[in-house]
Structure formats: C-alpha cells, structure tokens
XYZ file of N, CA, C and O in Angstrom:
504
model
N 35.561 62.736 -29.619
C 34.273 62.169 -29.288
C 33.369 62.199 -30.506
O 33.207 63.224 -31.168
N 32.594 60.657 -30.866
C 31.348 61.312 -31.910
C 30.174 60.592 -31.502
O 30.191 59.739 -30.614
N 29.437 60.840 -31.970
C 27.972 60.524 -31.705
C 27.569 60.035 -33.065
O 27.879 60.777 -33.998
N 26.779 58.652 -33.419
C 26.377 58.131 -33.901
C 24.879 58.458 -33.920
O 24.181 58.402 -32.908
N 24.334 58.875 -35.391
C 23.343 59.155 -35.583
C 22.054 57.942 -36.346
O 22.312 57.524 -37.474
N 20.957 57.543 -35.767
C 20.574 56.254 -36.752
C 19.209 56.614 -36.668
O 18.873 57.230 -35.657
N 18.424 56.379 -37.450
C 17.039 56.828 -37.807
C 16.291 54.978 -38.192
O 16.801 53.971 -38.683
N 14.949 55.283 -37.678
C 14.448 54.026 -38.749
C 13.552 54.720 -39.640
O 12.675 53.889 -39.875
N 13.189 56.141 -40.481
C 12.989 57.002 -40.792
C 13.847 57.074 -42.322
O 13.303 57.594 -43.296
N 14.593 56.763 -42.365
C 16.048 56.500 -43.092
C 16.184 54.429 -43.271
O 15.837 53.517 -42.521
N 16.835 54.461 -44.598
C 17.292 52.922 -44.623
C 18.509 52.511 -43.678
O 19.458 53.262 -43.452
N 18.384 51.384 -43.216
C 19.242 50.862 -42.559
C 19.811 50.653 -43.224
O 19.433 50.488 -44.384
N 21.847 50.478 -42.573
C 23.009 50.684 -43.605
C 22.994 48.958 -44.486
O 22.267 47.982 -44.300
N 23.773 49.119 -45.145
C 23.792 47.858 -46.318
C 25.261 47.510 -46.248
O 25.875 46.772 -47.017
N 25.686 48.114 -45.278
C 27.451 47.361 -44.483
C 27.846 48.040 -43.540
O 27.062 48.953 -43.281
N 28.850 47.993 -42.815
C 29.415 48.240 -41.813
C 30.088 49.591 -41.607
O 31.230 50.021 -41.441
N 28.644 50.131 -41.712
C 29.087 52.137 -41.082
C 27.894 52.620 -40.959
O 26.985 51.850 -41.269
N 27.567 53.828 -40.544
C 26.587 54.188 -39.940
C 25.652 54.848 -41.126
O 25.767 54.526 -42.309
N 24.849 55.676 -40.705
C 23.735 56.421 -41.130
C 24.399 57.858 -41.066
O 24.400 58.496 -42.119
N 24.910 58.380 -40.048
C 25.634 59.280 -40.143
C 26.418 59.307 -38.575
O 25.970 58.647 -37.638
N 27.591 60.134 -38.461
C 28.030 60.172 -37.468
C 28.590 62.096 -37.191
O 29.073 62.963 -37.921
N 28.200 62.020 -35.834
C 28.557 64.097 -35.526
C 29.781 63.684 -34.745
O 29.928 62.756 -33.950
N 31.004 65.025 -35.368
C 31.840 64.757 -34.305
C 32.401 66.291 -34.300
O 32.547 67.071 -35.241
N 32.650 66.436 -32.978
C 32.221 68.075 -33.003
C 31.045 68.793 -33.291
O 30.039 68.477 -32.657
N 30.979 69.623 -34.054
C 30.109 70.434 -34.757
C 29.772 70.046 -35.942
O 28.960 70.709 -36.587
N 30.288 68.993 -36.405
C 30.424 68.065 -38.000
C 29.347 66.847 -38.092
O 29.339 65.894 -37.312
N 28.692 66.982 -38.873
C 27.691 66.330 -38.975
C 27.745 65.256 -40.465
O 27.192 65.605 -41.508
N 28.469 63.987 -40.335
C 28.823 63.486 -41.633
C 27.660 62.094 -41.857
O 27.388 61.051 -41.263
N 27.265 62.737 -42.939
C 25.785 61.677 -43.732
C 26.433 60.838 -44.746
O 27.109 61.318 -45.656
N 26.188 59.365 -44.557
C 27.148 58.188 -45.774
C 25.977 58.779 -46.370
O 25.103 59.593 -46.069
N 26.368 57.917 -47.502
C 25.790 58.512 -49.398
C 24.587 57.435 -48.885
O 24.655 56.364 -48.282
N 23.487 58.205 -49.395
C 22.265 57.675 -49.141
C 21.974 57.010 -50.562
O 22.463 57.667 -51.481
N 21.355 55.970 -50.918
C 20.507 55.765 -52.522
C 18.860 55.389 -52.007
O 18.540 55.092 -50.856
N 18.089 55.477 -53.003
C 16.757 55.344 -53.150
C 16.299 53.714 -52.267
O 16.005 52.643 -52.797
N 16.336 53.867 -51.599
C 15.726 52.378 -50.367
C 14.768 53.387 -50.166
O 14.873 54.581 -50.447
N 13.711 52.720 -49.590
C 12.880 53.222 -48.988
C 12.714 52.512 -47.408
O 12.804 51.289 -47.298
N 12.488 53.307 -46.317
C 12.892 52.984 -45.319
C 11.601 51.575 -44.645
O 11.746 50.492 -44.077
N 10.194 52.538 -45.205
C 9.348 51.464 -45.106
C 9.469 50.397 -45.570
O 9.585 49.552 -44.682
N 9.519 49.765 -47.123
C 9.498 48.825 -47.741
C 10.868 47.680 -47.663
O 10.857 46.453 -47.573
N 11.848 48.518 -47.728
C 13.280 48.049 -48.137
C 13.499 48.018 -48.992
O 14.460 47.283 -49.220
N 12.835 48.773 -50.293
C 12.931 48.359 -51.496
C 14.051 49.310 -52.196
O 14.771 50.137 -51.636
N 13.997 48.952 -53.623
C 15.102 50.062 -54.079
C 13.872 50.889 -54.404
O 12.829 50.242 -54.311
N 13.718 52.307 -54.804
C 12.943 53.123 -55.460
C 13.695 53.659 -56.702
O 14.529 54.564 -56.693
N 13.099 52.685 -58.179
C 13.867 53.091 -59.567
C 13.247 53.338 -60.681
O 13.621 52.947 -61.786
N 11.839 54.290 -60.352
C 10.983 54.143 -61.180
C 11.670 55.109 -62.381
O 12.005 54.710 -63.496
N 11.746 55.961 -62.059
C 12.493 57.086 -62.524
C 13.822 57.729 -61.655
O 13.881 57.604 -60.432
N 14.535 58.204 -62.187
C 15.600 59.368 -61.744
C 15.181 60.342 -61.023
O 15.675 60.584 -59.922
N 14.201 61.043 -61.552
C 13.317 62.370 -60.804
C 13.250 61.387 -59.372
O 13.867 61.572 -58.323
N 12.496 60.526 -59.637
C 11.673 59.575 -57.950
C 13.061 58.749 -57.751
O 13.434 59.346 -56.742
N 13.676 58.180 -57.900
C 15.039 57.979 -57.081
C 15.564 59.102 -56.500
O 15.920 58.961 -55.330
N 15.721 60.275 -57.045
C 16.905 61.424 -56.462
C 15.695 62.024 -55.360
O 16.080 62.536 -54.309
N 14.320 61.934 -55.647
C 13.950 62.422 -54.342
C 14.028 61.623 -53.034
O 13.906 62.093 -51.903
N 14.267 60.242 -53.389
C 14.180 58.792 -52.097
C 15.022 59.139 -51.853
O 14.960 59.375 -50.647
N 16.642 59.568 -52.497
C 17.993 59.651 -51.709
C 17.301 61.402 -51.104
O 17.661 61.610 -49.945
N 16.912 61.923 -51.373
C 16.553 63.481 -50.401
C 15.831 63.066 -49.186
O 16.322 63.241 -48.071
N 14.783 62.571 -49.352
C 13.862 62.394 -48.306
C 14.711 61.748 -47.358
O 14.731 62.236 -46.229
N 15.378 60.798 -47.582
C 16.339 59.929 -46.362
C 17.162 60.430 -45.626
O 17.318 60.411 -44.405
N 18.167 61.303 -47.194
C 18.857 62.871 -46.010
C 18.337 63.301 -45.419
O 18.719 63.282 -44.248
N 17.303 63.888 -45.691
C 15.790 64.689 -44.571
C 15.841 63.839 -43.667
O 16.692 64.078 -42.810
N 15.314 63.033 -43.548
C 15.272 61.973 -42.201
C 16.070 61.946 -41.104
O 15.786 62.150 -39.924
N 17.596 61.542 -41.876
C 18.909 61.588 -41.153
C 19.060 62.760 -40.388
O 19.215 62.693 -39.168
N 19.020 64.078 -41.139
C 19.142 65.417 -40.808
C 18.166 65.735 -39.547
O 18.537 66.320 -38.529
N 16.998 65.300 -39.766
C 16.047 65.290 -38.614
C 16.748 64.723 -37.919
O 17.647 65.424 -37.455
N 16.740 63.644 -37.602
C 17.117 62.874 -36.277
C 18.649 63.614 -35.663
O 18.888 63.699 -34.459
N 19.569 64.098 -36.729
C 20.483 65.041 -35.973
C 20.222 65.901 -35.585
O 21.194 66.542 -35.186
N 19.131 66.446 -35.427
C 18.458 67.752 -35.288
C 18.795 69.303 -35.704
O 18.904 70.380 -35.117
N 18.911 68.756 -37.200
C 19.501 69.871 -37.997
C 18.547 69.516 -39.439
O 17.991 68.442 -39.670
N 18.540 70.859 -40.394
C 17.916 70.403 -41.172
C 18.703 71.140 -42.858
O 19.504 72.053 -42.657
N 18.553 70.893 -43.800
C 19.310 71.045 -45.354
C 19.938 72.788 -45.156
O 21.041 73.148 -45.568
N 19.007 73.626 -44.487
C 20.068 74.941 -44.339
C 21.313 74.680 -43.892
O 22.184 75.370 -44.421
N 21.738 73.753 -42.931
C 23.264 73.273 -42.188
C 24.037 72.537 -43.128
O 25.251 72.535 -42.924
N 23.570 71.859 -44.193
C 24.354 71.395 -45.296
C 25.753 72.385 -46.065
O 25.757 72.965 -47.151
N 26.657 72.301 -45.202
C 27.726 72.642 -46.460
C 28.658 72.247 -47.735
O 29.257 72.873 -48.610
N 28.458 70.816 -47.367
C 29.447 70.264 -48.658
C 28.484 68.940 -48.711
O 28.145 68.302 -47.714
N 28.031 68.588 -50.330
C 27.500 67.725 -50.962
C 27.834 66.663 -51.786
O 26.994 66.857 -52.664
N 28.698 65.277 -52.296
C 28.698 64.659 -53.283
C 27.927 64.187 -54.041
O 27.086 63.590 -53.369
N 27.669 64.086 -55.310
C 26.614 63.319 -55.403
C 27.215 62.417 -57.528
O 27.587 62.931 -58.583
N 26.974 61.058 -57.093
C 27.673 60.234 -57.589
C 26.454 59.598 -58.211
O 25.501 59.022 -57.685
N 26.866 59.970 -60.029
C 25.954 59.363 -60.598
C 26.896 58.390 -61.442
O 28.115 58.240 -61.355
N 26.062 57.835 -62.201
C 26.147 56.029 -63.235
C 25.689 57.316 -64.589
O 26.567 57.124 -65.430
N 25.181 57.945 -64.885
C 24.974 58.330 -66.084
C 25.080 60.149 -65.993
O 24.185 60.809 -65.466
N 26.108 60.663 -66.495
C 26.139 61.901 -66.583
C 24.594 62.933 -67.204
O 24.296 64.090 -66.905
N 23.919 62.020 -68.071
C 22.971 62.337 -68.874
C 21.906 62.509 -68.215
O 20.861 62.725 -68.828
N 21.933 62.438 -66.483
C 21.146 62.429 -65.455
C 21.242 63.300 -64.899
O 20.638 63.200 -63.831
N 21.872 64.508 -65.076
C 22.424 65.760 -64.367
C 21.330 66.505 -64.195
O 20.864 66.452 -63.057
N 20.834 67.109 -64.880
C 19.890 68.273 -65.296
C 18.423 67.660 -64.347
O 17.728 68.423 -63.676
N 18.200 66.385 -64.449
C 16.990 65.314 -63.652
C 17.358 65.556 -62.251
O 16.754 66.403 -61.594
N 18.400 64.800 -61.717
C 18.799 65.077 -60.796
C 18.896 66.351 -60.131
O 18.498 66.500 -58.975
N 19.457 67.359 -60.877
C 19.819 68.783 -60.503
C 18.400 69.315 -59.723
O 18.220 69.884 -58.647
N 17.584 68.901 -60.676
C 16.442 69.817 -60.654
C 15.568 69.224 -59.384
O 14.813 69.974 -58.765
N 15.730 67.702 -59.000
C 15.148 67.498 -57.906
C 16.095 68.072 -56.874
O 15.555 68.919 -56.163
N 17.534 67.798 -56.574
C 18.407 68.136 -55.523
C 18.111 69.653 -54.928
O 17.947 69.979 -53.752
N 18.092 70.710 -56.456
C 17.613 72.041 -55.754
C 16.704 72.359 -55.196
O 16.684 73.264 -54.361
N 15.532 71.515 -55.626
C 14.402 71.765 -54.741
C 14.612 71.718 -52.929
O 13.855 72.216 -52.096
N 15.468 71.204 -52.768
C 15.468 70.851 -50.941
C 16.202 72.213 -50.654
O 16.024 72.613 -49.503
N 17.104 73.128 -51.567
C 17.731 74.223 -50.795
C 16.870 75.501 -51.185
O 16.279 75.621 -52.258
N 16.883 76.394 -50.209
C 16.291 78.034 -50.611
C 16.855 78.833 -51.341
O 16.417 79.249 -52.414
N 18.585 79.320 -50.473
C 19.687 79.755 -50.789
C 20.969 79.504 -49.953
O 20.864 78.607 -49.115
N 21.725 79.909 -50.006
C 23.121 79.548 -49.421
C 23.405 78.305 -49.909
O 23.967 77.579 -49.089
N 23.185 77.805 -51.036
C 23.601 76.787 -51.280
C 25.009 75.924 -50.886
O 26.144 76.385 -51.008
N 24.726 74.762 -50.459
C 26.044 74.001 -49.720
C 27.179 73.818 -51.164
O 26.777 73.578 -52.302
N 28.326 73.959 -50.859
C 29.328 73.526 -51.777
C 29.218 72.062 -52.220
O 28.868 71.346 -51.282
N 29.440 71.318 -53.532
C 28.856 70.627 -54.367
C 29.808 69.660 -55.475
O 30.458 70.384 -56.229
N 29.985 68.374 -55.684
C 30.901 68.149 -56.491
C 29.758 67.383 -56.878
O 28.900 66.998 -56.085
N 29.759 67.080 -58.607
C 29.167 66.121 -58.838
C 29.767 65.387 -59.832
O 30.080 66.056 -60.816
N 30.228 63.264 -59.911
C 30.791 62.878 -60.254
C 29.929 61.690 -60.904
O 29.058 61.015 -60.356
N 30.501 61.602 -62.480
C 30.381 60.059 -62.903
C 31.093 58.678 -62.322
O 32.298 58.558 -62.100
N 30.270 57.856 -62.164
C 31.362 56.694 -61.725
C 30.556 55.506 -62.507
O 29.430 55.708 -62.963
N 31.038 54.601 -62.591
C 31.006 53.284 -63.342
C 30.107 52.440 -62.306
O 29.835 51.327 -62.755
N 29.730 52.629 -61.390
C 28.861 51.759 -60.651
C 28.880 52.217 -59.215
O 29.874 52.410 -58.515
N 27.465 52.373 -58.860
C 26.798 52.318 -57.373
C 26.374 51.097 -56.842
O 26.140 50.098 -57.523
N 26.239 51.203 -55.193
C 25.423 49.849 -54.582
C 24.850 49.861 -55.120
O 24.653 50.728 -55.971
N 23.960 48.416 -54.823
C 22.614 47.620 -55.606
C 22.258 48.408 -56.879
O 21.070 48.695 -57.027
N 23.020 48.738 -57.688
C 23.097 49.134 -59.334
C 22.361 50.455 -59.466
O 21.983 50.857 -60.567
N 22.161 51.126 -58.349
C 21.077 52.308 -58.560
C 21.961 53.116 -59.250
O 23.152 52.858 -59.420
N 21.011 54.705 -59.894
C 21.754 55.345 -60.783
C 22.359 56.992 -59.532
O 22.913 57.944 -60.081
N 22.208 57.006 -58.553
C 22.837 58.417 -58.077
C 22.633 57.678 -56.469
O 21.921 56.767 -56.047
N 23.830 58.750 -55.744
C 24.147 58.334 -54.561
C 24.667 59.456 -54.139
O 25.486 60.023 -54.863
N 24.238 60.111 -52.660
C 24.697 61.906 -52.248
C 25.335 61.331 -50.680
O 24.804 60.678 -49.781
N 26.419 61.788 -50.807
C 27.147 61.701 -49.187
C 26.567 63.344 -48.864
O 26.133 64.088 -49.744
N 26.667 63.679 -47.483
C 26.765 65.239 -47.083
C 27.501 65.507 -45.901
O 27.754 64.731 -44.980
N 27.781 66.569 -46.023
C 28.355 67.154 -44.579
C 27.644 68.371 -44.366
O 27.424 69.280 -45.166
N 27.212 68.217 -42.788
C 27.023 69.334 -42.083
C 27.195 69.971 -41.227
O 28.246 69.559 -40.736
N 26.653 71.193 -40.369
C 27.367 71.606 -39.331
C 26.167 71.714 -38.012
O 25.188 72.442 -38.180
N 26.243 71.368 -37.436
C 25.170 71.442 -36.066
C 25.847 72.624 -35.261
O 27.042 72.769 -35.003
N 24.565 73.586 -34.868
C 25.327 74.662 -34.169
C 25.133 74.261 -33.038
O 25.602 74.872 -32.077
C-alpha cells in the first residue's frame, strides 16, 4: 500500500511522478530544485537562494506528510558544479540540529530546467 503525498506549498511535478510517496513507514521525496511554488519560477539568483528554494519545498512536502527534517534519514543531493559544495553545504546544514540523515553528494553533467543542485530524501514517519 502507498499513499501519495502532494502539497500546493511545494512545486508541482514537471513529469510523471509525484511530490512524494509513503509506503509503510517510508516516506520517499523526488529531488526537489528551486521552483517556487507561488510564482512557478525557477529561483537562480544565487546557489545560497537556490539550495534554500530546494529546502523550503522539502519543508513543505515534509509538512504535508506530517513529519518534519528530524525523520530525514538518507539524502541525495546532485549538483552541476562541484565548486558549489561548501555554498550548498552550508545552506543544507542549516535545516538539521543533529542526528544528521545519511548523505551522498554527487556531480552530474546536467539537472532539470538547467538548475545547479537537486536533493531527493527519504524518510521515516513513525
């Protein structure tokens, strides 16, 4: 059984899969990028303000599952420029306290609509 999770809080998807879907106790978030849910726009002013648009949207998502970044255990997060790490890093940690969720972070040659970072997550709903 899963339950389909959808927010308008969060961008609506940009193809054919959800916002996130729970199945079991598993709480799986597609890779969010900088849309903004109000506008539709991309948000690319900076890296710092992109990596917080892809947070805030997780936030969103996470809300509407009714769970919030402490339930986060495993993170991807898929950048276009390695040289963005430390930018990125430094906004991503801001959303955790401690227990930090397990974490891969990867270069790739291209994201949707050309943005520079993109975070899938998994979590756990108790």
């Amino acid at each position: 059984m899963k339950t389909i999770v959808n927010t308008n809080n969060a961008p609506a998807p940009i193809g054919p899969y959800s916002q996130a879907v729970i199945a079991g106790n598993l709480v799986f978030i597609s890779g969010q990028v900088a849309i903004s849910p109000t506008t539709g726009e991309l948000v690319l002013d900076d890296i710092k303000t992109e990596t917080k648009q892809v947070m805030e949207n997780i936030k969103s998502i996470l809300t509407e599952a009714g769970i919030d970044f402490s339930n986060i255990v495993k993170t991807s997060i898929f950048l276009k420029d390695m040289q963005n790490f430390a930018q990125v890093n430094e906004v991503y940690g801001g959303y955790f306290t401690d227990q930090f969720p397990a974490r891969e972070t990867i270069q790739v040659s291209g994201l949707p609509k050309n943005v520079n970072v993109e975070i899938t997550v998994t979590a756990i709903k108790p």
